[in-house]
C-alpha atoms as a PDB file:
ATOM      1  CA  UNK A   1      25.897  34.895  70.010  1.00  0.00           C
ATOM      2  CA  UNK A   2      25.952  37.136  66.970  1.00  0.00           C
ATOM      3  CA  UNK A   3      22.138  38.401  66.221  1.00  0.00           C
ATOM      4  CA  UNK A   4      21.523  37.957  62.492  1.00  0.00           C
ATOM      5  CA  UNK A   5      21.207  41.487  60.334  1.00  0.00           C
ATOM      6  CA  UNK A   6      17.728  42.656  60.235  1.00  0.00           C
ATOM      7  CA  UNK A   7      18.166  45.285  57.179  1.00  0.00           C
ATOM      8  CA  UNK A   8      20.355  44.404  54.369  1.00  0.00           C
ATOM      9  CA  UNK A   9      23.684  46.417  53.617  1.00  0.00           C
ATOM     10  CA  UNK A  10      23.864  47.637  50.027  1.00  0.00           C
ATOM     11  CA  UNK A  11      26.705  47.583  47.745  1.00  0.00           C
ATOM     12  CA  UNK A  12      27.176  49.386  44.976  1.00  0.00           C
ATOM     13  CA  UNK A  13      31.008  49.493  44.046  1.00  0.00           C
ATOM     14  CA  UNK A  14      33.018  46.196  42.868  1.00  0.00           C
ATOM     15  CA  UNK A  15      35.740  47.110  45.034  1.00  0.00           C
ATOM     16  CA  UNK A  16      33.800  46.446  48.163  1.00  0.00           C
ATOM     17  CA  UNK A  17      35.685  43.829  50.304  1.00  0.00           C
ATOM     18  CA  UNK A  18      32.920  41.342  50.406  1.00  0.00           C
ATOM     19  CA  UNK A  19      32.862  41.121  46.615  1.00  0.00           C
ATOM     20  CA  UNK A  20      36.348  40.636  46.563  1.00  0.00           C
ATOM     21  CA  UNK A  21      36.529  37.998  48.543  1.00  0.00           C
ATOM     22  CA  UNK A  22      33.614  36.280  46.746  1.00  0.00           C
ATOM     23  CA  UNK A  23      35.496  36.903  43.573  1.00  0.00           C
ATOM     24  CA  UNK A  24      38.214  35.046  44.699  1.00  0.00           C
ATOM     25  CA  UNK A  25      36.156  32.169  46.191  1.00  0.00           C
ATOM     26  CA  UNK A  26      34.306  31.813  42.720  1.00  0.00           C
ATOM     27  CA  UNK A  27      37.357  32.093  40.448  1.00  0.00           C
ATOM     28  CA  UNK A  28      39.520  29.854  42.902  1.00  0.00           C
ATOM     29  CA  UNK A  29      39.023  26.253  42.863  1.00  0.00           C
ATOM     30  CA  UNK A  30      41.379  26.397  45.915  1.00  0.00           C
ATOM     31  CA  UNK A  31      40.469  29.666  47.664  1.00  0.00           C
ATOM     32  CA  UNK A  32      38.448  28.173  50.284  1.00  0.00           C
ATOM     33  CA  UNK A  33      41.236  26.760  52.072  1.00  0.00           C
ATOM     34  CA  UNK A  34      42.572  29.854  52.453  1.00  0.00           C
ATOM     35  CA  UNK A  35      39.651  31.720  53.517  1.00  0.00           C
ATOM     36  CA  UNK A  36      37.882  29.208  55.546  1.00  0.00           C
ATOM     37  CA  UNK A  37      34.617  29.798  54.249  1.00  0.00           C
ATOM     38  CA  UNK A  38      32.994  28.465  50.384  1.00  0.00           C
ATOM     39  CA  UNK A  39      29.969  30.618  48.270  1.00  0.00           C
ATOM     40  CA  UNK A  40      27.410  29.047  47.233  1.00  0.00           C
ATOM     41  CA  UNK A  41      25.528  30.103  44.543  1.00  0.00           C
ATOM     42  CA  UNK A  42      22.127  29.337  43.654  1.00  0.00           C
ATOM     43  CA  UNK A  43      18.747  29.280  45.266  1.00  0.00           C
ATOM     44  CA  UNK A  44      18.950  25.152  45.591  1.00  0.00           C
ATOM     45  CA  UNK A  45      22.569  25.241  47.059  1.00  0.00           C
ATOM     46  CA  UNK A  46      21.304  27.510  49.793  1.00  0.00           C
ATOM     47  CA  UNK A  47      17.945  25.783  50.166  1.00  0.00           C
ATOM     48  CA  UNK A  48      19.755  22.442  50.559  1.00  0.00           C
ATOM     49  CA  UNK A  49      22.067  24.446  53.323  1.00  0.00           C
ATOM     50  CA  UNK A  50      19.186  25.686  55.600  1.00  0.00           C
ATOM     51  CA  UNK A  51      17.320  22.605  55.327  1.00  0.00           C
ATOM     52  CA  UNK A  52      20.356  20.688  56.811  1.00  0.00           C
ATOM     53  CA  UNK A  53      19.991  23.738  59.493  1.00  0.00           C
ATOM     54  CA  UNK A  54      22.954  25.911  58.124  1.00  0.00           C
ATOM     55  CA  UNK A  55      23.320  29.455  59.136  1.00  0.00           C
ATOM     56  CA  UNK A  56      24.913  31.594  56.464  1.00  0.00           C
ATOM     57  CA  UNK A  57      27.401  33.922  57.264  1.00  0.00           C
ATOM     58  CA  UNK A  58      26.444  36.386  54.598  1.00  0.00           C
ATOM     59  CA  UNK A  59      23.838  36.121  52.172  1.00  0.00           C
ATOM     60  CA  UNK A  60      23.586  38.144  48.612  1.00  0.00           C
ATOM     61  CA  UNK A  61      20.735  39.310  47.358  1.00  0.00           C
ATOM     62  CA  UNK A  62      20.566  41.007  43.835  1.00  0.00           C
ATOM     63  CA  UNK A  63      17.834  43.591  44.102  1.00  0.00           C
ATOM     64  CA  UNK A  64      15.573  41.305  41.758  1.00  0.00           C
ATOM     65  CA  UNK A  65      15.801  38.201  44.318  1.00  0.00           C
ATOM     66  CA  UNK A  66      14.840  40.585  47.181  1.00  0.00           C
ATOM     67  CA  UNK A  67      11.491  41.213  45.273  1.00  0.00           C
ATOM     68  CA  UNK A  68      10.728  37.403  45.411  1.00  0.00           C
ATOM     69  CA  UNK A  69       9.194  36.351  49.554  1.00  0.00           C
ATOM     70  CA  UNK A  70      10.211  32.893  48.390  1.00  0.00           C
ATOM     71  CA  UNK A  71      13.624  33.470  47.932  1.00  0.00           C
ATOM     72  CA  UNK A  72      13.748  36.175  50.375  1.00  0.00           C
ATOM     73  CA  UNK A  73      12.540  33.857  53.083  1.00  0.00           C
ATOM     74  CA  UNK A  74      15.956  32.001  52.788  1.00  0.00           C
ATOM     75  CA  UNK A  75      17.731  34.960  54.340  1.00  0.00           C
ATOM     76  CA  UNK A  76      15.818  34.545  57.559  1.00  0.00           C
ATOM     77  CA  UNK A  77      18.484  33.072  59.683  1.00  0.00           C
ATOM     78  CA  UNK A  78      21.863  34.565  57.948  1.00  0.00           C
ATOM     79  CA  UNK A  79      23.924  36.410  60.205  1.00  0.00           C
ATOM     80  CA  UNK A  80      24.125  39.550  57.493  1.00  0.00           C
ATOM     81  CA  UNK A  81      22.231  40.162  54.047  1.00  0.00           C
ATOM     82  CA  UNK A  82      23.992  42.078  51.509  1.00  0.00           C
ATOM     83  CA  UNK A  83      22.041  43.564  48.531  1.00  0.00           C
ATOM     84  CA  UNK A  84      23.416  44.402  45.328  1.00  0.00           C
ATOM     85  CA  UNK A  85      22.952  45.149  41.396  1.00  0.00           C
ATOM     86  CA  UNK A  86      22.604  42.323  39.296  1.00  0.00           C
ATOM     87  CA  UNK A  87      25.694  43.479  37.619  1.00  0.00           C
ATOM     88  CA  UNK A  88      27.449  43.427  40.290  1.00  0.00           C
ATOM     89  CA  UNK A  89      26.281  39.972  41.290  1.00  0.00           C
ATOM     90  CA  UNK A  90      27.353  38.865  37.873  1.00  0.00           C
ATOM     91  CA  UNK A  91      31.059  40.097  38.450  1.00  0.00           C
ATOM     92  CA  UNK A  92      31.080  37.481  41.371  1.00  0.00           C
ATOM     93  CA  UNK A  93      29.268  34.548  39.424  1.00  0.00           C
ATOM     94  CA  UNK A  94      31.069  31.630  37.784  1.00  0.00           C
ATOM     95  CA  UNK A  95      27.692  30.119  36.362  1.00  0.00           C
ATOM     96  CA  UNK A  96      26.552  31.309  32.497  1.00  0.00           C
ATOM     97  CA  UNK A  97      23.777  32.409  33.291  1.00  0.00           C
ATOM     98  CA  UNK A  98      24.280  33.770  36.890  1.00  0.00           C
ATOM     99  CA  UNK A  99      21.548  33.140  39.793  1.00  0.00           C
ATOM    100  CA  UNK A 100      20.024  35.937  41.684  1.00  0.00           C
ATOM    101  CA  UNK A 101      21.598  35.200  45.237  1.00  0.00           C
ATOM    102  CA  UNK A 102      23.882  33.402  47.129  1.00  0.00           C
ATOM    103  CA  UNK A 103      25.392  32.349  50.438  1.00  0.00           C
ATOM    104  CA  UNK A 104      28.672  32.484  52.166  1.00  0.00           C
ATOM    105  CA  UNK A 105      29.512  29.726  54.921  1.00  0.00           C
ATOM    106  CA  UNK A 106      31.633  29.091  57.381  1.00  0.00           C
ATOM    107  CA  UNK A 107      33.436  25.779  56.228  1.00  0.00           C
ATOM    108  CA  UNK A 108      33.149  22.839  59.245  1.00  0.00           C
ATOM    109  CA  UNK A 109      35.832  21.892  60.811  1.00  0.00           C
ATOM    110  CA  UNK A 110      37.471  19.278  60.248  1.00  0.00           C
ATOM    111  CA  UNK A 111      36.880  16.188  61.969  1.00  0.00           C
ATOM    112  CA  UNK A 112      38.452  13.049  63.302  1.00  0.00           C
ATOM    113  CA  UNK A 113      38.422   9.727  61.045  1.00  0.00           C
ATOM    114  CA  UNK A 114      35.261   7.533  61.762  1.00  0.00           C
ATOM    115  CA  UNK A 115      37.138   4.126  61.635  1.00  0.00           C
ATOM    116  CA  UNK A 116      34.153   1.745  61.678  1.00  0.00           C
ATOM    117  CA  UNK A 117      32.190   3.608  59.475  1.00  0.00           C
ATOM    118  CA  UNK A 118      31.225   2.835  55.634  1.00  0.00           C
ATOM    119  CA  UNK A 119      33.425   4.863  53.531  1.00  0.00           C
ATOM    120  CA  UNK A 120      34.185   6.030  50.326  1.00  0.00           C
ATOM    121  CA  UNK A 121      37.648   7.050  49.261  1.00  0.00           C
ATOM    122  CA  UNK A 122      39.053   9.178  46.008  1.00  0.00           C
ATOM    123  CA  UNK A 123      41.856   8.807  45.050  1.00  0.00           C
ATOM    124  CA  UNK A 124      43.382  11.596  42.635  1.00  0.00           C
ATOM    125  CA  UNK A 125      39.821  11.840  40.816  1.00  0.00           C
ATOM    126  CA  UNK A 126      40.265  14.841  39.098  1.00  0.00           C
ATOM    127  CA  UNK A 127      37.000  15.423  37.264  1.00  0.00           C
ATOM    128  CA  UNK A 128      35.000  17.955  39.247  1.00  0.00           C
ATOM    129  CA  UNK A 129      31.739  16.851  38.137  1.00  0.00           C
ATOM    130  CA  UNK A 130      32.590  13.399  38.777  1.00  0.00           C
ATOM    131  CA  UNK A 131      33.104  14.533  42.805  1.00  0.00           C
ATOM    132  CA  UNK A 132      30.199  16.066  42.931  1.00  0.00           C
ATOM    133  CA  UNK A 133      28.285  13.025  41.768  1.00  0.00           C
ATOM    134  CA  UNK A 134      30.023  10.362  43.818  1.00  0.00           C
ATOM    135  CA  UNK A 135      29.149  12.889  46.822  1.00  0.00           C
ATOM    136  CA  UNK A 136      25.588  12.703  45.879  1.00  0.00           C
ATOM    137  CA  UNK A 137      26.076   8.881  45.267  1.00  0.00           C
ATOM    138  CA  UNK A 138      26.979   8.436  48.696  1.00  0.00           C
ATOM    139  CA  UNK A 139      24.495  10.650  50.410  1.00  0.00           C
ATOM    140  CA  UNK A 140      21.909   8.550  48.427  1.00  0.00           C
ATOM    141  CA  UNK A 141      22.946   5.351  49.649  1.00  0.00           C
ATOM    142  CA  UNK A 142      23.899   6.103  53.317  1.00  0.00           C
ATOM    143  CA  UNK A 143      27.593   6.573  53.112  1.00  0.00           C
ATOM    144  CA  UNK A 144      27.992   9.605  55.531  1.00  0.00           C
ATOM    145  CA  UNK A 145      31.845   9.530  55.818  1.00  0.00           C
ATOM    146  CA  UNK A 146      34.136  10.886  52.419  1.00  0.00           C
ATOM    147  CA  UNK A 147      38.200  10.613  52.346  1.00  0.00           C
ATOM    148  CA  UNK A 148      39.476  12.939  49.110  1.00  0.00           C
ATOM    149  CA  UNK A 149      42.917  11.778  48.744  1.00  0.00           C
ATOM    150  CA  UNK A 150      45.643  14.682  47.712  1.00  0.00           C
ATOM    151  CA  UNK A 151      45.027  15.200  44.022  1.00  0.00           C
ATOM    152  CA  UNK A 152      41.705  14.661  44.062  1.00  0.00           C
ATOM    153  CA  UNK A 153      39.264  18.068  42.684  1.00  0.00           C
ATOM    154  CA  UNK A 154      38.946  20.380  45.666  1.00  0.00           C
ATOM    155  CA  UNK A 155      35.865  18.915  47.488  1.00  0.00           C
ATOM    156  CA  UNK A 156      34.230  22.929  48.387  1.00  0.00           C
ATOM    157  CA  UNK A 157      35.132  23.977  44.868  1.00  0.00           C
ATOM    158  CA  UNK A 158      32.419  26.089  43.360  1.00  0.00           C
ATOM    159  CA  UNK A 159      32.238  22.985  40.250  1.00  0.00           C
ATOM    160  CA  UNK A 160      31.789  20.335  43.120  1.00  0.00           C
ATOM    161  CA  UNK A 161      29.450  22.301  44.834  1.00  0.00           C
ATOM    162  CA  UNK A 162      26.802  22.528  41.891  1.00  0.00           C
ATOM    163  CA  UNK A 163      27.559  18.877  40.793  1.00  0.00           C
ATOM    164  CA  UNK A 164      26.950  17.921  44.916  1.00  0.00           C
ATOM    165  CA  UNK A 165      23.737  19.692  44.426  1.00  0.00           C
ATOM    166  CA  UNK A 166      23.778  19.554  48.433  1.00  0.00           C
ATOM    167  CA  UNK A 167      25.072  16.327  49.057  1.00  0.00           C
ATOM    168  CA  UNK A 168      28.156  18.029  51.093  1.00  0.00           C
ATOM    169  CA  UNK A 169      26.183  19.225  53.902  1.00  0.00           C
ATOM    170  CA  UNK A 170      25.197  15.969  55.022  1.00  0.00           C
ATOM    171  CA  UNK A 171      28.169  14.173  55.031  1.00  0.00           C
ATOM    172  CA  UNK A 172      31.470  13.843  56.710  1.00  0.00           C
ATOM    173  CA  UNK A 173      34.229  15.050  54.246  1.00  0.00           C
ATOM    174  CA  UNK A 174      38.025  15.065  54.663  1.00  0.00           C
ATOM    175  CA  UNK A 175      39.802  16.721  52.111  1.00  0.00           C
ATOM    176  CA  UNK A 176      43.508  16.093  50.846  1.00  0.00           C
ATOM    177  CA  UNK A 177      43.957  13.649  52.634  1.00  0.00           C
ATOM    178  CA  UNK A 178      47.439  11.681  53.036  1.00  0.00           C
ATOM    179  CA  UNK A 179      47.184   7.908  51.720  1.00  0.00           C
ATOM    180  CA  UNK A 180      48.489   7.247  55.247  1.00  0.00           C
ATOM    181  CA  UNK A 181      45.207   8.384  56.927  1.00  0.00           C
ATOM    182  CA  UNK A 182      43.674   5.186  55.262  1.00  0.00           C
ATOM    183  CA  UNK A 183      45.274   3.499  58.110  1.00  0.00           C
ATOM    184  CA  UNK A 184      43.390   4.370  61.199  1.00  0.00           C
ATOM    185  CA  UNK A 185      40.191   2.535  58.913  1.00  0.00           C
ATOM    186  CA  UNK A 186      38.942  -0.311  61.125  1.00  0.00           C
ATOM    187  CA  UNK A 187      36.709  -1.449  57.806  1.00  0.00           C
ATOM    188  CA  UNK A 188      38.209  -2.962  54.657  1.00  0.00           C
ATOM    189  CA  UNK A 189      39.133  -1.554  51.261  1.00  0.00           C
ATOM    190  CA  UNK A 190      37.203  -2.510  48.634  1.00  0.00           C
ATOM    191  CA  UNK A 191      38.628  -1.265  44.748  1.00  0.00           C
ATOM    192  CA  UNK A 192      37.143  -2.114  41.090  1.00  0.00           C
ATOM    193  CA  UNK A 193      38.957  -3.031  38.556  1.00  0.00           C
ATOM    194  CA  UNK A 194      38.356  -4.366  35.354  1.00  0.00           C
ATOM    195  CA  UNK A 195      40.658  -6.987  35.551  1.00  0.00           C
ATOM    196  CA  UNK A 196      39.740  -7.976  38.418  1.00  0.00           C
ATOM    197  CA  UNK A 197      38.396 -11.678  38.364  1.00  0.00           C
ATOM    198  CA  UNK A 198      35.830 -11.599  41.139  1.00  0.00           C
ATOM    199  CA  UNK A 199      31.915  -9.883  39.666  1.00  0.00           C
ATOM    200  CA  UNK A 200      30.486  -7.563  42.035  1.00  0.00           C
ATOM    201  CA  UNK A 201      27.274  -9.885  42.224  1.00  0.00           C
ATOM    202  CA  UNK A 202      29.075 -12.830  43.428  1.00  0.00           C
ATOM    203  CA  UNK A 203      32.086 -11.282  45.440  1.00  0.00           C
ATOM    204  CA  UNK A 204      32.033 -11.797  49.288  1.00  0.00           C
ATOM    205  CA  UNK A 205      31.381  -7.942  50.009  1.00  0.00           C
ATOM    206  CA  UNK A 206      32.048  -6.695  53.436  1.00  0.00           C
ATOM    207  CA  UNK A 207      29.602  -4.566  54.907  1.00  0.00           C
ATOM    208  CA  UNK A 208      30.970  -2.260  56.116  1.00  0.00           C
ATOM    209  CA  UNK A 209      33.724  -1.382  54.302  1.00  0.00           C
ATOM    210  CA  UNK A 210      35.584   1.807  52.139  1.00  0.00           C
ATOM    211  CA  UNK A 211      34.850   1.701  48.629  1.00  0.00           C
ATOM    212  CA  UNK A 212      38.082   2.802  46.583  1.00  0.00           C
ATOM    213  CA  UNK A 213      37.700   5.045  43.406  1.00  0.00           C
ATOM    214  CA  UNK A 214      40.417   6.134  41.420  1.00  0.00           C
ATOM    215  CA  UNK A 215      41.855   8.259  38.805  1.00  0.00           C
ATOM    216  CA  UNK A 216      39.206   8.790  35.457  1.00  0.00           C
ATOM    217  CA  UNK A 217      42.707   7.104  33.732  1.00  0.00           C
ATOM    218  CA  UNK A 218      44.777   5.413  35.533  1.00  0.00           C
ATOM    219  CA  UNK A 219      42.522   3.539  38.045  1.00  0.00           C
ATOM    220  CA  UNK A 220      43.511   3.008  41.477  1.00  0.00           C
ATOM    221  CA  UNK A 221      46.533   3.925  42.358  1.00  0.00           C
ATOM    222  CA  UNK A 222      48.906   0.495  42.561  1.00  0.00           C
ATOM    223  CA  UNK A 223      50.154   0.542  46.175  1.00  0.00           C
ATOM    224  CA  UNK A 224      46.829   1.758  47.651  1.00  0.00           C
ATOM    225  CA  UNK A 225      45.386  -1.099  45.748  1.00  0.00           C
ATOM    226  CA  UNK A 226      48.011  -3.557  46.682  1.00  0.00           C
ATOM    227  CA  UNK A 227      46.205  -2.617  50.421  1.00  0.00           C
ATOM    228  CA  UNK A 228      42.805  -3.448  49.346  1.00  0.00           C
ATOM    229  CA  UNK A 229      41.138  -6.447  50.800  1.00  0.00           C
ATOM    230  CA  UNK A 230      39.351  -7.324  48.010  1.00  0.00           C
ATOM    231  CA  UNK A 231      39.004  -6.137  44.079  1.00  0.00           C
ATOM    232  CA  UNK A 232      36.177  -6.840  42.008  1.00  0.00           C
ATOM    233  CA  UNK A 233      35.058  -6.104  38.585  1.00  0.00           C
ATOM    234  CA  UNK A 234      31.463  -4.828  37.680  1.00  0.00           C
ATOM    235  CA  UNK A 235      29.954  -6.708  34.724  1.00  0.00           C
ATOM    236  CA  UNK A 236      29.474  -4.865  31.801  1.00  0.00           C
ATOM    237  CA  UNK A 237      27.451  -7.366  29.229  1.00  0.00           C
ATOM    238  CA  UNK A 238      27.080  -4.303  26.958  1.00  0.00           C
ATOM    239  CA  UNK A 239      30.629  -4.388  26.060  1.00  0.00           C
ATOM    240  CA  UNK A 240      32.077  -1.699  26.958  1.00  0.00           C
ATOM    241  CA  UNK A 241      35.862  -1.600  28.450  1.00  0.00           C
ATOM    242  CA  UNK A 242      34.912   0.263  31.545  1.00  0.00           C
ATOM    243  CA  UNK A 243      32.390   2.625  33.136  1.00  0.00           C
ATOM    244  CA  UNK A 244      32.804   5.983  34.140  1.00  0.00           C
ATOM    245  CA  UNK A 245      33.919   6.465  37.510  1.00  0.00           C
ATOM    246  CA  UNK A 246      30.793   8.458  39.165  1.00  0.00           C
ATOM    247  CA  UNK A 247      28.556   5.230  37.315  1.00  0.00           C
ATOM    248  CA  UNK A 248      31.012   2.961  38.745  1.00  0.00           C
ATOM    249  CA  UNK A 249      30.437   4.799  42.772  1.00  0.00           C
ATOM    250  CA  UNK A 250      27.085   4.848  42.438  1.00  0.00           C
ATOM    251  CA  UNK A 251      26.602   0.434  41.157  1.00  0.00           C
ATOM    252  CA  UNK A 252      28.728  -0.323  44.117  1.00  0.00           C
ATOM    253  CA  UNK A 253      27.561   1.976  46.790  1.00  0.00           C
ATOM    254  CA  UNK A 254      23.944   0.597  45.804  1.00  0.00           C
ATOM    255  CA  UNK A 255      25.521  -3.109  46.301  1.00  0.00           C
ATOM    256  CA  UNK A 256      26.382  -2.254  49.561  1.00  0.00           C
ATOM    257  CA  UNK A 257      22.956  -1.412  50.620  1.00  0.00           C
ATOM    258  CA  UNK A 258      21.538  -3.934  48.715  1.00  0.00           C
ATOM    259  CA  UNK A 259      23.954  -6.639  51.141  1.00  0.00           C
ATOM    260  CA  UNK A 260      22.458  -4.774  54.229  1.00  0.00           C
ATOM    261  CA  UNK A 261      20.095  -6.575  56.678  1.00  0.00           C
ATOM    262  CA  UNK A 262      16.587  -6.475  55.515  1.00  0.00           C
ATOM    263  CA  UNK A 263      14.600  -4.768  58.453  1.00  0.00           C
ATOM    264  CA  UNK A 264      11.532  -5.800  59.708  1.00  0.00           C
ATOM    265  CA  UNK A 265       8.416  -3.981  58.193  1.00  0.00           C
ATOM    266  CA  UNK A 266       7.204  -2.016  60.654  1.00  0.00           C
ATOM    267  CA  UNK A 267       3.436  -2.560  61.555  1.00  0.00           C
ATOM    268  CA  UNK A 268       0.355  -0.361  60.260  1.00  0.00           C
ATOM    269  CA  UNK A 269      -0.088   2.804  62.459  1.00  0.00           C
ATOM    270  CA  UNK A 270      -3.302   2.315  64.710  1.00  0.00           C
ATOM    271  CA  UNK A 271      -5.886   4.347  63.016  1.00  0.00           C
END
């Protein structure tokens, strides 16, 4: 077992390896496939990360963040702490206005399909913020397992990250997935579609089952739909033709629980 760094390293030139490689994992939607390990940037990101017990790799300080016992205390458990020039720390930054530290982690590895467990499914959705929502979506609502289909926005992709807002490190997430994976899912597939004829209200939901969202434009795509057991259409009295896919993820996710057993209130602790 590795002992975690008691006295922070400090870096002073942009050429140092472990900027580089944060560069790259900032700048690269991609790059943590490759590397095997995603930043995360921000004091909530990281928060969110130790509070789901995560032990950073590497944690990066800017000199102005060490100065701060609140955000210093995150740094407890990280294997190594790196401190550096805010500067510096902005070279490696993909926000605006960049935050004052930041963690690298080990990705998880991948695991097996859960068959009998409630799902959801992307398929090609390419809109990183919409990811990161729909993640949050179904860590709201108790949906612990998450297929990305190939085409679908890089699930540890600095964008998804912030719009996950912590969401990833509580759920089960396969990314790029082949349609043909879909397969080994003992619960049925459940799409949207505005054409469909069925109202979400009304339709004879399956709980469990793998909610299907698609492409921001083209829905669905047709074959994986053809495989769905049912397709139902969310009312929309307001007129509109359709609703944005993270708004559409988070009605039907909520449906789901809403079709759950009620559980029996548990009594008054004994004072």
């Amino acid at each position: 077992m590795i002992e975690p760094q008691r006295e922070p390293q400090r870096i002073s030139s942009r050429d140092n390896a472990l900027l580089v490689r944060l560069r790259r994992l900032s700048q690269d939607a991609t790059a943590y496939r490759r590397v095997g390990q995603a930043w995360l940037e921000g004091d909530h990101l990281c928060r969110a990360f130790v509070q789901r017990g995560g032990v950073a790799a590497q944690a990066v300080f800017t000199d102005e963040a060490w100065q701060q016992p609140a955000l210093r205390a995150l740094a407890t458990g990280a294997t190594r702490t790196a401190l550096v020039p805010s500067a510096l720390f902005a070279g490696i930054s993909s926000l605006p206005s960049p935050a004052l530290m930041g963690f690298l982690i080990d990705l998880p590895a991948a695991g097996a399909l859960q068959a009998d467990a409630a799902t959801l499914v992307l398929d090609r959705v390419q809109d990183a913020g919409n990811v990161g929502s729909m993640l949050r979506s179904a860590a709201a609502f108790g949906v612990r397992q998450v297929v990305a289909l190939k085409g679908t926005a890089a699930l540890w992709s600095p964008k998804v990250l912030r719009a996950g807002m912590g969401a990833h490190f509580g759920l089960a997430l396969i990314d790029g997935a082949e349609p043909a994976l879909l397969d080994a899912l003992a619960v049925p597939l459940v799409a949207t579609s505005s054409h469909a004829g069925l109202e979400l209200p009304q339709a004879p939901l399956p709980v469990p089952c793998a909610w299907v969202m698609g492409h921001e434009g083209q829905g669905v795509d047709a074959a994986l739909l053809a495989r769905c057991a049912l397709t139902v259409r969310i009312p929309q009295p307001g007129g509109e033709e359709s609703l944005n896919v993270a708004a559409a993820a988070a009605v039907c996710l909520y449906e789901s629980v809403r079709r759950l057993p009620q559980q029996p209130a548990r009594p008054p602790a004994a004072q």
